[in-house]
Coordinates of C-alpha atoms and ligand atoms in Angstrom, one line a residue:
M1 CA -28.9 -40.2 63.5
E2 CA -25.9 -37.9 64.0
N3 CA -23.8 -40.2 66.1
M4 CA -24.7 -43.3 64.1
G5 CA -21.5 -44.9 62.8
T6 CA -20.0 -48.0 61.5
S7 CA -18.2 -50.6 63.6
L8 CA -14.4 -50.8 63.2
E9 CA -14.5 -54.3 64.8
R10 CA -17.0 -55.7 62.4
I11 CA -15.2 -54.0 59.4
K12 CA -12.0 -55.6 60.5
N13 CA -13.6 -59.0 61.0
D14 CA -15.2 -58.9 57.6
I15 CA -12.0 -58.1 55.8
E16 CA -10.0 -60.6 57.7
N17 CA -12.6 -63.3 57.1
L18 CA -13.1 -62.5 53.4
S19 CA -9.3 -62.6 52.8
K20 CA -9.2 -66.2 54.0
F21 CA -10.7 -67.3 50.7
N22 CA -7.4 -67.3 49.0
S23 CA -5.6 -69.7 46.7
T24 CA -2.1 -68.3 47.5
P25 CA -2.0 -67.7 51.3
E26 CA 1.8 -68.0 51.1
K27 CA 1.9 -64.9 48.9
G28 CA -0.7 -62.2 49.0
C29 CA -4.3 -62.8 48.1
T30 CA -5.4 -64.5 44.9
R31 CA -9.1 -65.1 44.2
F32 CA -9.9 -65.2 40.5
S33 CA -13.6 -65.1 39.5
Y34 CA -15.1 -68.6 38.9
T35 CA -12.6 -70.4 41.1
R36 CA -13.4 -72.4 44.3
E37 CA -12.3 -69.5 46.4
D38 CA -14.6 -67.1 44.5
Q39 CA -17.5 -69.5 44.9
E40 CA -16.9 -70.0 48.6
V41 CA -16.4 -66.3 49.4
K42 CA -19.7 -65.5 47.6
E43 CA -21.5 -68.3 49.5
Y44 CA -20.1 -66.9 52.7
L45 CA -21.2 -63.4 51.9
I46 CA -24.7 -64.6 50.7
Q47 CA -25.2 -66.4 54.1
I48 CA -24.4 -63.1 55.9
M49 CA -26.8 -61.1 53.6
K50 CA -29.6 -63.7 54.0
K51 CA -29.3 -63.4 57.8
L52 CA -29.7 -59.7 57.4
G53 CA -32.9 -60.4 55.5
L54 CA -31.6 -59.2 52.1
K55 CA -33.1 -60.4 48.9
I56 CA -30.3 -62.2 46.9
I57 CA -30.0 -62.4 43.1
V58 CA -27.1 -64.1 41.3
D59 CA -27.1 -63.2 37.6
G60 CA -25.9 -65.1 34.5
I61 CA -22.3 -63.8 34.7
G62 CA -22.0 -64.3 38.5
N63 CA -22.8 -60.8 39.8
V64 CA -24.3 -61.1 43.3
S65 CA -26.7 -58.5 44.6
G66 CA -28.2 -58.2 48.1
R67 CA -31.2 -55.9 48.4
L68 CA -32.6 -54.2 51.5
E69 CA -36.1 -52.9 50.8
G70 CA -36.9 -49.3 51.7
K71 CA -40.3 -47.7 52.7
E72 CA -41.1 -47.4 49.0
P73 CA -40.0 -50.6 47.2
N74 CA -40.8 -49.1 43.8
L75 CA -38.3 -46.3 44.2
P76 CA -34.9 -46.8 42.4
A77 CA -32.3 -48.4 44.5
I78 CA -29.2 -46.7 46.0
M79 CA -26.4 -49.1 44.8
I80 CA -23.2 -49.8 46.7
G81 CA -20.9 -51.8 44.4
S82 CA -17.4 -53.2 44.0
H83 CA -15.7 -56.6 43.5
L84 CA -14.2 -59.5 45.4
D85 CA -12.0 -61.0 42.7
T86 CA -8.3 -60.2 42.8
V87 CA -5.2 -60.2 40.6
L88 CA -2.6 -62.9 41.1
Y89 CA -0.8 -62.4 44.4
G90 CA -2.8 -59.3 45.1
G91 CA -3.8 -57.5 48.3
K92 CA -6.7 -58.0 50.6
Y93 CA -8.3 -54.6 50.3
D94 CA -8.7 -53.9 46.6
G95 CA -12.5 -54.2 46.0
V96 CA -13.1 -55.9 49.4
V97 CA -13.3 -52.6 51.3
G98 CA -16.1 -51.5 49.0
I99 CA -18.1 -54.7 49.6
V100 CA -17.5 -54.6 53.4
A101 CA -18.5 -50.9 53.5
G102 CA -21.8 -51.7 51.8
L103 CA -22.4 -54.7 54.1
E104 CA -21.6 -52.6 57.3
L105 CA -23.8 -49.7 56.3
I106 CA -26.7 -52.0 55.7
R107 CA -26.2 -53.5 59.2
V108 CA -26.1 -50.0 60.7
I109 CA -29.3 -49.0 58.8
I110 CA -31.1 -52.1 60.1
E111 CA -29.9 -52.0 63.7
N112 CA -30.8 -48.3 64.0
D113 CA -34.2 -48.9 62.4
V114 CA -33.4 -46.2 59.8
A115 CA -36.4 -46.2 57.5
L116 CA -34.9 -45.2 54.2
N117 CA -37.2 -44.3 51.3
H118 CA -35.1 -46.1 48.7
P119 CA -34.0 -49.6 48.6
V120 CA -30.2 -50.2 49.1
Q121 CA -28.6 -52.8 46.8
L122 CA -25.1 -54.2 47.5
M123 CA -23.5 -55.4 44.3
V124 CA -20.6 -57.7 44.0
F125 CA -19.5 -57.4 40.4
A126 CA -17.8 -60.5 38.9
E127 CA -14.5 -60.5 37.0
E128 CA -13.6 -56.9 37.7
E129 CA -9.9 -57.6 37.3
G130 CA -10.3 -59.4 34.0
S131 CA -7.9 -62.1 35.4
N132 CA -9.7 -65.0 33.5
F133 CA -10.6 -63.6 30.1
G134 CA -8.6 -60.4 29.9
V135 CA -11.7 -58.2 30.1
P136 CA -11.6 -56.0 33.2
T137 CA -15.0 -55.0 34.7
A138 CA -16.7 -57.9 32.7
G139 CA -19.4 -58.3 35.3
S140 CA -20.5 -54.6 35.4
K141 CA -20.2 -54.5 31.6
A142 CA -22.7 -57.4 31.3
F143 CA -24.9 -55.8 34.0
T144 CA -25.1 -52.7 31.8
G145 CA -25.4 -54.5 28.5
Q146 CA -21.9 -53.7 27.3
L147 CA -20.9 -57.3 27.2
K148 CA -23.3 -59.6 25.4
L149 CA -23.9 -63.3 25.2
E150 CA -22.1 -63.5 21.9
D151 CA -19.0 -62.0 23.5
I152 CA -19.2 -64.5 26.3
K153 CA -19.3 -67.3 23.7
R154 CA -16.3 -65.8 21.8
L155 CA -14.0 -65.0 24.7
K156 CA -11.6 -67.7 25.7
N157 CA -9.2 -68.0 28.7
A158 CA -5.5 -69.1 28.5
R159 CA -6.6 -72.7 28.5
G160 CA -8.8 -72.2 25.5
E161 CA -12.1 -72.5 27.5
S162 CA -14.9 -70.2 26.4
Y163 CA -16.3 -67.8 29.0
Y164 CA -19.7 -69.4 28.3
D165 CA -18.4 -72.9 29.1
V166 CA -16.7 -71.7 32.3
L167 CA -19.9 -70.1 33.5
K168 CA -22.0 -73.2 32.7
R169 CA -19.5 -75.4 34.5
K170 CA -19.8 -73.1 37.6
G171 CA -23.6 -73.7 37.6
L172 CA -24.4 -70.2 36.3
D173 CA -26.8 -69.4 33.5
P174 CA -25.0 -67.4 30.8
D175 CA -28.0 -67.7 28.5
S176 CA -29.8 -65.3 30.8
I177 CA -27.1 -62.6 30.6
D178 CA -29.0 -60.5 28.1
K179 CA -32.1 -60.7 30.2
G180 CA -30.1 -59.7 33.3
I181 CA -29.3 -56.2 31.8
V182 CA -30.3 -53.6 34.5
N183 CA -33.0 -51.1 33.8
P184 CA -31.2 -47.7 34.4
K185 CA -34.5 -46.4 35.9
S186 CA -34.2 -49.0 38.7
I187 CA -31.0 -47.3 40.1
K188 CA -31.0 -43.9 41.9
A189 CA -27.2 -43.7 42.1
M190 CA -24.2 -45.9 42.7
L191 CA -21.4 -45.4 45.2
E192 CA -18.0 -47.2 45.4
L193 CA -15.6 -47.0 48.3
H194 CA -12.1 -48.1 47.1
I195 CA -8.5 -47.9 48.2
E196 CA -6.6 -45.2 46.1
Q197 CA -3.9 -47.6 44.9
S198 CA -1.4 -44.8 44.5
V199 CA 0.5 -42.2 46.6
L200 CA -1.4 -38.9 46.4
L201 CA -3.5 -39.1 49.6
E202 CA -0.6 -40.5 51.7
R203 CA 2.0 -38.0 50.3
N204 CA -0.4 -35.1 51.1
Q205 CA -1.5 -36.5 54.5
L206 CA -5.1 -36.6 53.3
S207 CA -7.7 -39.2 54.4
I208 CA -10.3 -39.1 51.7
G209 CA -10.2 -38.7 47.9
V210 CA -13.4 -37.4 46.3
V211 CA -13.1 -39.0 42.9
K212 CA -13.9 -36.7 39.9
G213 CA -12.9 -39.0 37.0
V214 CA -12.0 -42.6 36.5
A215 CA -9.4 -43.6 33.9
G216 CA -10.3 -45.6 30.8
I217 CA -8.1 -48.3 29.4
K218 CA -6.9 -49.3 26.0
A219 CA -4.9 -52.6 26.4
Y220 CA -3.4 -54.5 23.5
S221 CA -1.5 -57.7 22.9
I222 CA 1.4 -57.2 20.4
E223 CA 3.0 -60.2 18.7
L224 CA 6.2 -59.8 16.6
V225 CA 7.2 -62.7 14.4
G226 CA 10.7 -63.3 13.0
L227 CA 12.9 -66.3 12.0
S228 CA 14.0 -68.6 14.8
N229 CA 17.6 -69.9 14.3
H230 CA 20.7 -71.1 16.1
A231 CA 21.9 -68.6 18.8
G232 CA 25.6 -69.4 18.1
A233 CA 25.9 -70.2 14.4
T234 CA 23.8 -67.3 13.0
P235 CA 25.8 -64.1 12.3
M236 CA 24.3 -60.9 13.7
N237 CA 23.7 -59.5 10.2
L238 CA 21.7 -62.5 9.2
R239 CA 19.2 -62.4 11.9
T240 CA 15.4 -61.6 12.0
D241 CA 15.1 -61.3 15.7
P242 CA 11.7 -60.3 17.3
M243 CA 13.3 -60.0 20.8
V244 CA 15.6 -57.1 19.7
A245 CA 12.6 -55.4 18.1
A246 CA 10.4 -56.0 21.2
G247 CA 13.2 -54.4 23.3
Q248 CA 13.2 -51.3 21.0
I249 CA 9.4 -50.9 21.2
I250 CA 9.1 -51.5 25.0
S251 CA 11.9 -49.1 25.8
A252 CA 10.3 -46.4 23.6
I253 CA 6.9 -46.6 25.5
P254 CA 7.7 -43.9 28.1
A255 CA 8.8 -41.4 25.4
I256 CA 5.7 -42.2 23.3
V257 CA 3.5 -41.5 26.4
K258 CA 5.3 -38.3 27.1
E259 CA 5.1 -37.0 23.5
N260 CA 1.5 -38.0 22.8
G261 CA -0.3 -38.0 26.2
L262 CA -0.9 -35.8 29.2
S263 CA 0.8 -35.8 32.7
S264 CA -2.1 -38.1 33.8
S265 CA -1.4 -40.7 31.0
V266 CA 0.3 -44.0 31.8
A267 CA 1.3 -47.1 29.8
T268 CA 2.6 -50.4 31.1
V269 CA 4.1 -53.5 29.6
G270 CA 3.1 -56.1 32.2
R271 CA 3.3 -59.5 30.4
I272 CA 5.8 -60.8 27.8
E273 CA 6.0 -64.3 26.3
C274 CA 8.7 -65.7 23.9
V275 CA 8.6 -68.8 21.7
P276 CA 10.4 -71.1 21.9
N277 CA 11.9 -69.3 25.0
I278 CA 15.2 -71.2 25.2
F279 CA 18.6 -69.6 25.8
N280 CA 20.3 -71.0 22.7
A281 CA 17.8 -70.1 19.9
I282 CA 16.9 -66.8 18.3
P283 CA 13.1 -66.5 19.1
H284 CA 10.5 -67.2 16.5
S285 CA 8.0 -64.8 18.1
V286 CA 7.7 -62.5 21.1
K287 CA 4.2 -61.4 22.4
F288 CA 3.8 -58.6 25.0
T289 CA 0.9 -56.5 26.4
V290 CA 0.6 -52.7 26.4
D291 CA -1.9 -51.3 28.9
I292 CA -2.7 -47.5 28.2
R293 CA -4.7 -45.5 30.7
D294 CA -6.0 -42.0 31.1
V295 CA -9.2 -40.2 32.1
D296 CA -8.8 -38.2 28.9
N297 CA -9.9 -40.3 26.0
R298 CA -8.2 -38.2 23.3
A299 CA -4.8 -38.7 25.1
M300 CA -5.4 -42.5 25.2
D301 CA -6.2 -42.5 21.5
N302 CA -3.1 -40.5 20.6
I303 CA -0.9 -42.8 22.6
S304 CA -2.4 -46.0 21.1
Q305 CA -2.1 -44.6 17.6
A306 CA 1.6 -43.7 18.2
V307 CA 2.4 -47.1 19.7
K308 CA 0.8 -48.9 16.7
A309 CA 2.7 -46.7 14.2
Y310 CA 6.0 -47.4 16.0
V311 CA 5.3 -51.2 16.1
N312 CA 4.8 -50.9 12.3
K313 CA 8.0 -48.9 11.8
V314 CA 10.3 -51.2 13.9
S315 CA 8.8 -54.3 12.4
A316 CA 9.5 -53.0 8.9
N317 CA 13.1 -52.1 9.9
N318 CA 13.6 -55.6 11.2
N319 CA 11.8 -57.6 8.5
L320 CA 9.3 -58.9 11.0
T321 CA 5.6 -59.5 10.7
F322 CA 3.4 -58.3 13.6
K323 CA -0.2 -58.7 15.0
I324 CA -1.9 -56.2 17.3
E325 CA -5.0 -57.5 19.2
K326 CA -7.3 -55.4 21.4
I327 CA -7.5 -57.0 24.9
A328 CA -9.6 -54.4 26.8
V329 CA -11.2 -51.0 26.0
S330 CA -13.3 -48.8 28.3
S331 CA -13.6 -45.0 28.2
G332 CA -12.4 -42.6 30.8
V333 CA -15.4 -41.0 32.6
L334 CA -16.1 -38.0 34.7
L335 CA -18.3 -38.9 37.6
S336 CA -21.6 -37.3 38.6
E337 CA -21.1 -33.6 39.8
K338 CA -24.2 -33.9 42.0
I339 CA -23.0 -37.0 43.8
T340 CA -19.4 -35.8 44.0
D341 CA -20.5 -32.5 45.5
L342 CA -22.6 -34.3 48.0
I343 CA -19.7 -36.5 49.1
E344 CA -17.5 -33.4 49.3
E345 CA -20.1 -31.8 51.6
V346 CA -20.1 -34.8 53.9
V347 CA -16.3 -34.8 54.1
K348 CA -16.1 -31.1 54.8
E349 CA -18.7 -31.3 57.6
K350 CA -16.8 -34.2 59.2
N351 CA -13.6 -32.0 59.0
I352 CA -11.7 -34.8 57.2
P353 CA -8.6 -33.7 55.2
Y354 CA -9.5 -34.5 51.6
C355 CA -9.0 -33.6 47.9
R356 CA -10.8 -34.1 44.7
M357 CA -8.8 -36.4 42.4
N358 CA -8.9 -38.8 39.5
S359 CA -8.5 -42.5 39.5
G360 CA -5.7 -44.0 37.5
A361 CA -7.2 -47.4 38.0
V362 CA -10.3 -48.7 36.2
H363 CA -13.3 -49.4 38.4
D364 CA -16.9 -50.8 38.1
A365 CA -18.0 -47.4 39.0
A366 CA -16.9 -46.1 35.6
I367 CA -19.0 -48.7 33.8
I368 CA -22.1 -48.0 35.9
A369 CA -21.6 -44.3 35.3
S370 CA -22.8 -45.0 31.8
I371 CA -26.3 -45.5 33.2
T372 CA -26.7 -43.6 36.4
D373 CA -25.2 -41.0 38.8
V374 CA -22.0 -42.4 40.3
G375 CA -19.7 -41.3 43.1
M376 CA -16.4 -42.8 44.3
I377 CA -14.6 -42.4 47.6
F378 CA -10.9 -43.2 48.0
I379 CA -9.0 -44.0 51.1
P380 CA -5.2 -44.0 51.3
S381 CA -2.9 -46.9 50.2
K382 CA 0.3 -47.4 52.3
D383 CA 3.3 -46.4 50.2
G384 CA 0.8 -46.1 47.3
R385 CA 1.1 -49.9 46.7
S386 CA -1.7 -52.1 45.2
H387 CA -2.0 -55.3 43.2
V388 CA 0.8 -56.6 45.5
P389 CA 0.9 -58.6 48.8
E390 CA 2.1 -55.4 50.5
E391 CA -1.2 -53.7 49.8
Y392 CA -2.3 -52.1 53.1
T393 CA -4.8 -49.5 54.4
P394 CA -5.2 -48.9 58.2
Y395 CA -8.6 -50.0 59.6
E396 CA -9.2 -46.5 61.0
N397 CA -9.0 -45.1 57.4
I398 CA -11.4 -47.9 56.2
K399 CA -13.9 -47.1 58.9
E400 CA -13.7 -43.4 58.1
G401 CA -14.4 -44.1 54.5
C402 CA -17.4 -46.3 55.5
D403 CA -18.8 -43.5 57.7
V404 CA -18.5 -41.0 54.8
L405 CA -20.2 -43.6 52.5
L406 CA -23.0 -44.2 55.1
E407 CA -23.7 -40.4 55.4
A408 CA -23.7 -40.0 51.7
V409 CA -26.3 -42.8 51.3
L410 CA -28.5 -41.2 53.9
R411 CA -28.4 -37.9 52.0
I412 CA -28.9 -39.4 48.6
D413 CA -32.0 -41.1 50.1
K414 CA -33.4 -37.6 50.6
L415 CA -32.7 -36.2 47.1
Ligands
HGY501 O1 -6.7 -52.7 36.3 C1 -7.4 -52.0 37.1 O2 -7.3 -50.8 37.0 C2 -8.3 -52.5 38.1 O3 -7.6 -52.9 39.2 N1 -9.0 -53.7 37.5
MN502 MN1 -10.5 -52.7 42.4
MN503 MN1 -7.6 -54.2 41.1

């Protein structure tokens, strides 16, 4: 099986075809879970998987799995997982390369009559980006029992629709979510190939990242409430202005991260809303998000405590009331040493320049790591860009990642 490899042509075709399911073709790639584009891309993929003879299951939250039986169907499955949903105006590689890699390695296994012992299961996790309901990795959290039916009934999108109602409207069966929780014994290991989404591999001329740990996330929505008033007639000393306070807090975030976190810690204010948001009135309220990440959970805790304390202090100094709501929380995790060492062996034998590294982005792999051995393989991102239309990874790098993934699966099958 030495010279068995994946096909660059098919990988390229798959990625180009999948990226056509896009609601903003004029600007990057947008494919939110539970939209027409998401439904069509999954139907397109399911057709391909059916032609390959895979057994298809779509669960209550919209995770799609395609299963290739092995010689011993009762053995736990080797899972290849990632996502097809995107952020607004995202790129065409985030998540997609992991799905295409799984599809391609299944094709190679079939056409070379490789009789694996274990089943291979390709998983398309729903709502990894959290673009609808603000919960990243919602699909893999439901798959592992970390997101329950009562959460689905509670969570609402920007239009006030409950997650439950959206799933029902899409013809899914949210009432079956709790029954769809995976039995950890049914999975041997999980692998995810993903673009790095930062600069380390490119800057060091490396082709593969062997991921040691995946960052967790603590994301909050912070609302400051003051007293709206006339922008011209209200003297500066008589104002209760939430916008000024928001500016003080937002500009203090980098220093708070530096003082309370590690060099790997990051925090981002990505969204801000103002009411009534007109140029000639002092705002009534300002609401903004703070997204804190690190592999190290203590660092994330320290930063989030410090942010909350500072919001409290600035609000008191400005006579404001405030509200802090949790948007998303998941722990930073270290991935399986056994699988990470196996991936490193493959990369070394193929003489590919690589490094061991952490992921600053959150991934489904981190959620599945709570129930089985997980490994992640990174490939370079041009200029380190991602979650933007400019996101790009050369097809040669994607194929190289697919070949490493294929070899890793063949070796895990022998463990
Ligand atoms: O936000 C993230 O880290 C991931 O892309 N969902
Ligand atoms: Mn991703
Ligand atoms: Mn992403």
